Tab-separated table of C-alpha atoms in Angstrom:
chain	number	residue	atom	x	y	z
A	265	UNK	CA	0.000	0.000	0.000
A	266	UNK	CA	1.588	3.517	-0.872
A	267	UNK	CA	1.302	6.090	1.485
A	268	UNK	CA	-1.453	8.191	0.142
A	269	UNK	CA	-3.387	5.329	0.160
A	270	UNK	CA	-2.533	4.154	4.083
A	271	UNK	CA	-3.431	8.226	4.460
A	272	UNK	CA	-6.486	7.799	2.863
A	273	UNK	CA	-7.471	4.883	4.583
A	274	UNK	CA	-6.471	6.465	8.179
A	275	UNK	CA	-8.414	9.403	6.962
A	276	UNK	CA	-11.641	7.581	6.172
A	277	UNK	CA	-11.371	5.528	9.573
A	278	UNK	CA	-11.189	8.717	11.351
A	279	UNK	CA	-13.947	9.857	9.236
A	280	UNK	CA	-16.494	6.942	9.490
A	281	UNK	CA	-16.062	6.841	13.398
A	282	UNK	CA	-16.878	10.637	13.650
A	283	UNK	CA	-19.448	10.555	11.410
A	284	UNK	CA	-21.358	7.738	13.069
A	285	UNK	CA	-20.953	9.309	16.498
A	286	UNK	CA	-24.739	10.417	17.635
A	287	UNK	CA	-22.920	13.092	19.891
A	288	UNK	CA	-23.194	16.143	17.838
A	289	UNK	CA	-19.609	18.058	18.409
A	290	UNK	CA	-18.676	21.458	19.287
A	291	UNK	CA	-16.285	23.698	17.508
A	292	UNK	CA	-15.143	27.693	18.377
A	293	UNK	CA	-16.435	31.292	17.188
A	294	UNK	CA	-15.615	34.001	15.436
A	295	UNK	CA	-11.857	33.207	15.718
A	296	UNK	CA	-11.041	36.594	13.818
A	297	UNK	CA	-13.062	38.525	14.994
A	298	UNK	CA	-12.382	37.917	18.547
A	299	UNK	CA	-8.504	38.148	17.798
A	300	UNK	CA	-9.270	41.739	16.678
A	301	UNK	CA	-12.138	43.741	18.396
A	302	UNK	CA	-11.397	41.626	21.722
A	303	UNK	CA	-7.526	40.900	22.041
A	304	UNK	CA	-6.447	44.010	19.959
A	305	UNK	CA	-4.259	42.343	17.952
A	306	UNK	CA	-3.851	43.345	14.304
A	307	UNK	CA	-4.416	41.154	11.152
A	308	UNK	CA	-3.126	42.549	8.170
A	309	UNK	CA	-5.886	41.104	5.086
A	310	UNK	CA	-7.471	39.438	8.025
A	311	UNK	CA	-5.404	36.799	7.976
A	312	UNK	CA	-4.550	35.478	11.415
A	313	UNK	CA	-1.887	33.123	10.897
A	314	UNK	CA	0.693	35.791	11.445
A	315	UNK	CA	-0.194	35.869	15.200
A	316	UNK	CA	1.709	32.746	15.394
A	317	UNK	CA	4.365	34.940	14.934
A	318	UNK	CA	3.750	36.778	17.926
A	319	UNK	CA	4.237	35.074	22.044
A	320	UNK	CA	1.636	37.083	23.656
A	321	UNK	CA	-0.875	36.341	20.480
A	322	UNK	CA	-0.464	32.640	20.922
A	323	UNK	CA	-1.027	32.894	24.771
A	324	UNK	CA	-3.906	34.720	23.579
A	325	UNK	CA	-5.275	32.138	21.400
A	326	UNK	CA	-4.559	29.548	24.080
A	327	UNK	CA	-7.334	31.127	26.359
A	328	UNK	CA	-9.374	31.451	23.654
A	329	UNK	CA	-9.436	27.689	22.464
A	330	UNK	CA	-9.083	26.550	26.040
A	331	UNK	CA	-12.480	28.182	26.775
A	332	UNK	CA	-14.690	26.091	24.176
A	333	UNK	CA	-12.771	23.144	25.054
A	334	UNK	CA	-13.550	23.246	28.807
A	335	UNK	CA	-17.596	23.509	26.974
A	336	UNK	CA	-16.892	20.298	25.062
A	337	UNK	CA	-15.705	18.392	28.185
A	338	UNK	CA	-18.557	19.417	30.358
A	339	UNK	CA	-21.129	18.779	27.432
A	340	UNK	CA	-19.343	15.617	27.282
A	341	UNK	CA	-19.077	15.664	23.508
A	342	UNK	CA	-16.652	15.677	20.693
A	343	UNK	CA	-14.567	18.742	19.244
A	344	UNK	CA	-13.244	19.850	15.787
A	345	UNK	CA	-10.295	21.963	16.591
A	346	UNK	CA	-9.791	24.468	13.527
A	347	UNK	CA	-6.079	25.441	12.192
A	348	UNK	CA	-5.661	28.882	12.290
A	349	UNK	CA	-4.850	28.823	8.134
A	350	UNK	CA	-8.084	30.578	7.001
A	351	UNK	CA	-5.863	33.284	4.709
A	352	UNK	CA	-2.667	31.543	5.095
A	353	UNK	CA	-2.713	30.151	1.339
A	354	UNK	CA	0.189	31.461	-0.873
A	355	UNK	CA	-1.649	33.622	-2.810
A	356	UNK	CA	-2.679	35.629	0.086
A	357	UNK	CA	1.748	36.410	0.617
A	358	UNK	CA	1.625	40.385	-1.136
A	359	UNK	CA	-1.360	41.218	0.614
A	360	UNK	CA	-0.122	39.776	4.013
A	361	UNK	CA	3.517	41.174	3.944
A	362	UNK	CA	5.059	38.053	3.924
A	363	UNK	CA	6.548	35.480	1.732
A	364	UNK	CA	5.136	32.686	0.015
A	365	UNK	CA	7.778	30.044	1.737
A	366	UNK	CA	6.391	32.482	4.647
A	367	UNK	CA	2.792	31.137	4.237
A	368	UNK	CA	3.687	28.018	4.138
A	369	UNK	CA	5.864	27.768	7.084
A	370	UNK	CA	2.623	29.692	9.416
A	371	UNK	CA	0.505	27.021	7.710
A	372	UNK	CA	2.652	24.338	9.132
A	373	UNK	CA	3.053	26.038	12.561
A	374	UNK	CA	-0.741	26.616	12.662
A	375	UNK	CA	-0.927	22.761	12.659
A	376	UNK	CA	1.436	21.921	14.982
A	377	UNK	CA	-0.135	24.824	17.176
A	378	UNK	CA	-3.679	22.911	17.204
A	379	UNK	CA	-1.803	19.132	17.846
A	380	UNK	CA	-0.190	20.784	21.373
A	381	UNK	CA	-3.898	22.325	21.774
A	382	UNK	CA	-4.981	18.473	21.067
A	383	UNK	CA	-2.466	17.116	23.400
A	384	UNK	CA	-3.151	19.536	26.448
A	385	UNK	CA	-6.927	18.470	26.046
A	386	UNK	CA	-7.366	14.851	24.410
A	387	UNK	CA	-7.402	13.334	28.337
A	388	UNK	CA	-10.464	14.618	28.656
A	389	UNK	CA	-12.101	15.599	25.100
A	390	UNK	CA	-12.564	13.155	23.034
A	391	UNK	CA	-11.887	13.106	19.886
A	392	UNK	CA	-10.545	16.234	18.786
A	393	UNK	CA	-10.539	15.881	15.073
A	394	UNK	CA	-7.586	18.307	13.799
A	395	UNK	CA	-9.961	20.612	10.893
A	396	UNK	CA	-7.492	22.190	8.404
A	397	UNK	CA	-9.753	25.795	7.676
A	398	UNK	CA	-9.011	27.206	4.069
A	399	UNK	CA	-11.048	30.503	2.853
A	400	UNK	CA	-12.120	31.221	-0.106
A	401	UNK	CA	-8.987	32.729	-2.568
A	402	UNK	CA	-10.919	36.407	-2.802
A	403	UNK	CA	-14.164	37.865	-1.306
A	404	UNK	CA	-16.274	35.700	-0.064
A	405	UNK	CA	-18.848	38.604	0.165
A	406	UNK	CA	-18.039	40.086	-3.501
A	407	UNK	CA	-20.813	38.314	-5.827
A	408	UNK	CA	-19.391	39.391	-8.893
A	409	UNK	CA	-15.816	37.559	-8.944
A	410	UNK	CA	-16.147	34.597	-10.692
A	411	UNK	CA	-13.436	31.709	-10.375
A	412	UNK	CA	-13.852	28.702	-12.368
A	413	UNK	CA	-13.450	24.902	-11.012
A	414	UNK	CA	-10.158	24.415	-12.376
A	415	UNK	CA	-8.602	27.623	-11.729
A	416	UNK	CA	-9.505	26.993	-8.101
A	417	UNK	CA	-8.615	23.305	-8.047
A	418	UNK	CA	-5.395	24.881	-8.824
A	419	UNK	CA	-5.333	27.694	-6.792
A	420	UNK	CA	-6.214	25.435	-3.561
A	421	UNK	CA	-4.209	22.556	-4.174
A	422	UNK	CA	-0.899	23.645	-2.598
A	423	UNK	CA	-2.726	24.530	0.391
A	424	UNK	CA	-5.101	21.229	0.529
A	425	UNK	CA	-2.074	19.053	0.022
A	426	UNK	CA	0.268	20.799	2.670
A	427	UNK	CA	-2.366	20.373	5.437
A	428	UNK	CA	-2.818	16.779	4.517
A	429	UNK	CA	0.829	16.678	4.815
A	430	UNK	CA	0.665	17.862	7.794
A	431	UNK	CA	-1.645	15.930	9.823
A	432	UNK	CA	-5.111	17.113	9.345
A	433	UNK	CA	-8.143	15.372	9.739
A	434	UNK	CA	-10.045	16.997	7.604
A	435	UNK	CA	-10.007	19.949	5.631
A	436	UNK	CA	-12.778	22.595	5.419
A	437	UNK	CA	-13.616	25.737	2.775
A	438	UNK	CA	-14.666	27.879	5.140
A	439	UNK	CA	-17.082	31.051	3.760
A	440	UNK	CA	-17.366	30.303	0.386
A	441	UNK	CA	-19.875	31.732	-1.473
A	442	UNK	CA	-19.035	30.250	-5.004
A	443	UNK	CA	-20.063	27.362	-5.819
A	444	UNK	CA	-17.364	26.434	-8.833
A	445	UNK	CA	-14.705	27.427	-6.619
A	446	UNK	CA	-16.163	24.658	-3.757
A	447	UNK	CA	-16.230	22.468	-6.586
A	448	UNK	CA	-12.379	22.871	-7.459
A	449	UNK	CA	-11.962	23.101	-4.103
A	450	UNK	CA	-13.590	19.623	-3.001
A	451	UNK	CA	-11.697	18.434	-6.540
A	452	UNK	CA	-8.074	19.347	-5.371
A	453	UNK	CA	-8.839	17.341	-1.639
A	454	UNK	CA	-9.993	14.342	-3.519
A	455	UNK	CA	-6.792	14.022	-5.106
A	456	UNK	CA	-5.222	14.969	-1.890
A	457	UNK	CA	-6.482	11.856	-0.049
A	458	UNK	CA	-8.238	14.183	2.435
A	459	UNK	CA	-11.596	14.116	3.720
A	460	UNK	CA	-13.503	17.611	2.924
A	461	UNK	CA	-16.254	19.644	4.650
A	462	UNK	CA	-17.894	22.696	2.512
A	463	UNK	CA	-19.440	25.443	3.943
A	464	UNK	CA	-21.130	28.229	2.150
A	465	UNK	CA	-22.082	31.688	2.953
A	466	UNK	CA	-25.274	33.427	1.996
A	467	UNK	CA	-26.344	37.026	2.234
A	468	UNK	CA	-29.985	38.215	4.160
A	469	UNK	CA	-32.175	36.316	1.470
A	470	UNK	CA	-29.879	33.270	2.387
A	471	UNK	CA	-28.658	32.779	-0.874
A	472	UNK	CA	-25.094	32.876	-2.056
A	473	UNK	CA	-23.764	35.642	-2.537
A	474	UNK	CA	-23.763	35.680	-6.701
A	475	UNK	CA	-27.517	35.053	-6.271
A	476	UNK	CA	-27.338	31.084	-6.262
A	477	UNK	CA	-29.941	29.001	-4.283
A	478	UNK	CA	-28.571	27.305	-1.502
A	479	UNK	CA	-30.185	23.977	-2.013
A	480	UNK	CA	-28.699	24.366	-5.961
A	481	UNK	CA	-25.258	24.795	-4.490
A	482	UNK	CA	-25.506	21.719	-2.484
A	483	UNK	CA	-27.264	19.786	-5.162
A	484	UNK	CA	-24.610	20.538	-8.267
A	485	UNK	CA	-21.337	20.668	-6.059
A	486	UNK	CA	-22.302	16.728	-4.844
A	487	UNK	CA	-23.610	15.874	-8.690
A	488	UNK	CA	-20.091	17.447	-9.627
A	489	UNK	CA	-17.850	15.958	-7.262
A	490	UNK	CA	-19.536	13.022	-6.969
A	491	UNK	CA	-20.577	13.166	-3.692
A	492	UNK	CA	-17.264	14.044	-2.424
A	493	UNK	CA	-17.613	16.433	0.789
A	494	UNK	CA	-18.658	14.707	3.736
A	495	UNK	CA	-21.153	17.168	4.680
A	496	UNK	CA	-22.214	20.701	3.777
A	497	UNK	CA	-22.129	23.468	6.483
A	498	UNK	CA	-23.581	27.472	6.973
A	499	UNK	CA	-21.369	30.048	8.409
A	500	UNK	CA	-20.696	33.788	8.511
A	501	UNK	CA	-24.216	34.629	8.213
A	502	UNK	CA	-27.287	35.158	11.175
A	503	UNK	CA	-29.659	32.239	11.819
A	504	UNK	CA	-32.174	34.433	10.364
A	505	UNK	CA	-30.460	34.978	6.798
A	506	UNK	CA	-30.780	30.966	6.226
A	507	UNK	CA	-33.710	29.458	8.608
A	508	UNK	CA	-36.611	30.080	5.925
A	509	UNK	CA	-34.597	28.029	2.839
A	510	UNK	CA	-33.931	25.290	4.893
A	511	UNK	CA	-36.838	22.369	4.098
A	512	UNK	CA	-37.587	18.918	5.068
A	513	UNK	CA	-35.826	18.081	1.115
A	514	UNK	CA	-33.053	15.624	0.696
A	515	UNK	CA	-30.713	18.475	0.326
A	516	UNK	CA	-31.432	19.461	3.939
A	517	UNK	CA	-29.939	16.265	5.327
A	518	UNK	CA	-26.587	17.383	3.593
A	519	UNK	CA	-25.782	20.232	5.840
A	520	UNK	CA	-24.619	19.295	9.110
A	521	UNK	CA	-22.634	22.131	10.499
A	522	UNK	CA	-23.796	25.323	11.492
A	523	UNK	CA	-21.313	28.834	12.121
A	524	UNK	CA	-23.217	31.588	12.394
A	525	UNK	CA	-23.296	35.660	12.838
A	526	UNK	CA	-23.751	37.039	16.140
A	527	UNK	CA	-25.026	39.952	13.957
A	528	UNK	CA	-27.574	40.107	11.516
A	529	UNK	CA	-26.083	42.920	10.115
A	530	UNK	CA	-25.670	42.478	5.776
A	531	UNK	CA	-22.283	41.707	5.019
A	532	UNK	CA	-21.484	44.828	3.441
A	533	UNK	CA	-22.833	46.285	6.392
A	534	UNK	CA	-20.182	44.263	8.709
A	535	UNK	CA	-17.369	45.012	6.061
A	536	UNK	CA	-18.227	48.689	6.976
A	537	UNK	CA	-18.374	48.012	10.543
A	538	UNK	CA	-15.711	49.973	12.709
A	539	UNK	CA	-17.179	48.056	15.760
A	540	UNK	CA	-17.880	44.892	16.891
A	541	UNK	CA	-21.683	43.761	16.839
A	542	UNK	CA	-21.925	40.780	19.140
A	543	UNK	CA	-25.944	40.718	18.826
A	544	UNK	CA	-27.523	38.380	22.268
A	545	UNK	CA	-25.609	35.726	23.365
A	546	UNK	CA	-29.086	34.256	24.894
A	547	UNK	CA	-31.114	34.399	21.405
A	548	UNK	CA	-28.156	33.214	19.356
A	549	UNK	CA	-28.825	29.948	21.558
A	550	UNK	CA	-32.342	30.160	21.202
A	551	UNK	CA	-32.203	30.126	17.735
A	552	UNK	CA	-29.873	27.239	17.503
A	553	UNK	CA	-32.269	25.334	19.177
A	554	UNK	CA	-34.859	25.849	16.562
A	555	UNK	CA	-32.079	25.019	13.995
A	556	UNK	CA	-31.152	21.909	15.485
A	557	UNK	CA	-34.978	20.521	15.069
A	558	UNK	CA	-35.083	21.499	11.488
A	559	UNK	CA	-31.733	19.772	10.546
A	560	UNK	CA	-31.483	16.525	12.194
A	561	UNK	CA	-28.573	15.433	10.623
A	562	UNK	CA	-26.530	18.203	12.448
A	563	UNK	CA	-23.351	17.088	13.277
A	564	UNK	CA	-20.947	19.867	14.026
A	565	UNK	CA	-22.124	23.635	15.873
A	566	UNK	CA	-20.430	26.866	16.729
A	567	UNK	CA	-20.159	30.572	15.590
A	568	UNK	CA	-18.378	32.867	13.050
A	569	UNK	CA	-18.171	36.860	13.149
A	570	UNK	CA	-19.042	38.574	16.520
A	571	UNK	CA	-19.240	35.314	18.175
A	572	UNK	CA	-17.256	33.863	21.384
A	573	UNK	CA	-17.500	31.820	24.484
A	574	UNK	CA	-20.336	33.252	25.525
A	575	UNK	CA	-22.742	33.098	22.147
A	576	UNK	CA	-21.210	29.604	22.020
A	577	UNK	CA	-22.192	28.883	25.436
A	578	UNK	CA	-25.259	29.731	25.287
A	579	UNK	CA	-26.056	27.818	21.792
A	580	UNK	CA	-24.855	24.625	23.531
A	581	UNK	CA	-26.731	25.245	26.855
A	582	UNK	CA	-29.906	25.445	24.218
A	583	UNK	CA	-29.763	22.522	22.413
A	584	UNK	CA	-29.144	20.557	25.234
A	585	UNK	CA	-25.451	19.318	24.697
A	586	UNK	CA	-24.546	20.181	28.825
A	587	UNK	CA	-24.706	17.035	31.089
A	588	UNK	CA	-24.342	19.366	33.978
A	589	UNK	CA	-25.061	22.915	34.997
């Protein structure tokens, strides 16, 4: 057996057993957003992975991932630990001030920064599946960029195939709101041997953001990858922007991870935001409840922009995930 295939096989083992666990898991918030309204820290093209660069920024991010990890031991349940790689692609070097043999070393310490996360924490979480977060290569919130499949197959690769180097247990396209770009994306993983999670973004109406139906997204990026992400997921958008599309349809039972806004400001609104809108911690959890009955399949829950402990807190205190008080 080569090694990409004893990879793929550990991969789909890993896969299968998280997959059939009837826990659903916990994950963090807005990672970003937290970093830079709450810690103070700054993130040039919003790309975090240079605070690895930076002692106090990675005691910083400690706290912060030790706080929804104490959640997922006291709920008892599972957790997928995100790499902290969201703009940490190549192409992102210019805008970030850094190198592209730059990028690729703060990709590899972002893993190794969420396996001594893993290590502090897998006595008494468990498992901690190791979720290798890649963003979309421009805007997610621009409509009118287009990227084809194969120019984003090829754009994502390098990335894809470095975090499966590296460890990963999955990888995930975090706020994407193209769907041939997921398509390339959930392509380039294929070949990589890696399991892949998509997650789309939609605007107030809940559709993408170039105007595509949710439910079409879904439905053409499995008919064009051939079923190949393991599940669909929302984030970077309020409950309220998505609830009404969702249905009792086949489709539905695709998406089983939810991120969502603290806000339900538009996204051009947030883009023009000089201050952080963390909406109610309380609803947010309310809300999640309600989601939770409408997608049974739900797998995987936590926030995105304007989000932390607290909205996260609250979500899983709602949906029943705490064994204790």
């Amino acid at each position: 057996m080569t090694i990409q295939n004893q990879t793929a096989a550990f991969h789909t083992d890993v896969t299968r057993s998280y997959l059939a666990d009837p826990r659903t898991y916990l994950t963090d918030g807005g990672f970003e957003t937290s970093m830079l309204f709450l810690e103070g820290f700054d993130l040039p093209a919003f790309a975090a992975s240079v605070l690895l660069e930076d002692d106090a920024a990675c005691s910083a991010m400690d706290r912060y991932f030790d706080r929804f990890l104490a959640m997922a031991e006291r709920a008892g349940t599972g957790f997928v630990l995100d790499t902290n790689t969201w703009r940490s692609g190549t192409h992102w070097a210019d805008a970030v001030g850094r190198s592209p043999a730059q990028m690729q070393e703060l990709t590899r310490e972002a893993v190794r920064f969420a396996m001594a996360i893993r290590a502090r924490w897998q006595d008494r979480v468990s498992p901690i599946l190791l979720n290798g977060v890649i963003g979309p290569a421009g805007d997610a919130y621009d409509g009118t960029l287009t990227l084809d499949s194969a120019t984003a197959e090829t754009i994502h690769a390098p990335q894809i195939a470095l975090l499966a180097t590296c460890g990963v247990d999955l990888v995930s396209a975090l706020t994407f709101g193209s769907m041939p770009e997921a398509i390339g994306f959930a392509r380039a993983s294929v070949k990589a041997g890696v399991p892949v999670a998509i997650s789309y973004t939609v605007e107030t109406d809940g559709r993408l953001p170039d105007g595509t139906q949710l439910a079409r997204a879904v439905l053409e990026t499995d008919a064009a990858t051939g079923g190949a992400p393991l599940y669909y997921m929302i984030n970077c958008a309020h409950p309220e922007h998505f609830r009404d599309v969702l249905t009792d349809e086949a489709w539905c039972r695709r998406i089983r991870g939810i991120r969502a806004n603290a806000s339900r400001l538009s996204h051009a609104e947030l883009d023009e935001a000089e201050t952080l809108d963390d909406g109610d911690p309380e609803e947010f959890g309310t809300l999640h409840a309600d989601l939770s009955r409408m997608l049974p399949a739900l797998k995987v829950v936590g926030g995105c922009c304007g989000t932390d402990h607290r909205h996260v807190g609250c979500m899983a205190d709602a949906m029943l995930l705490f064994t204790s008080a």
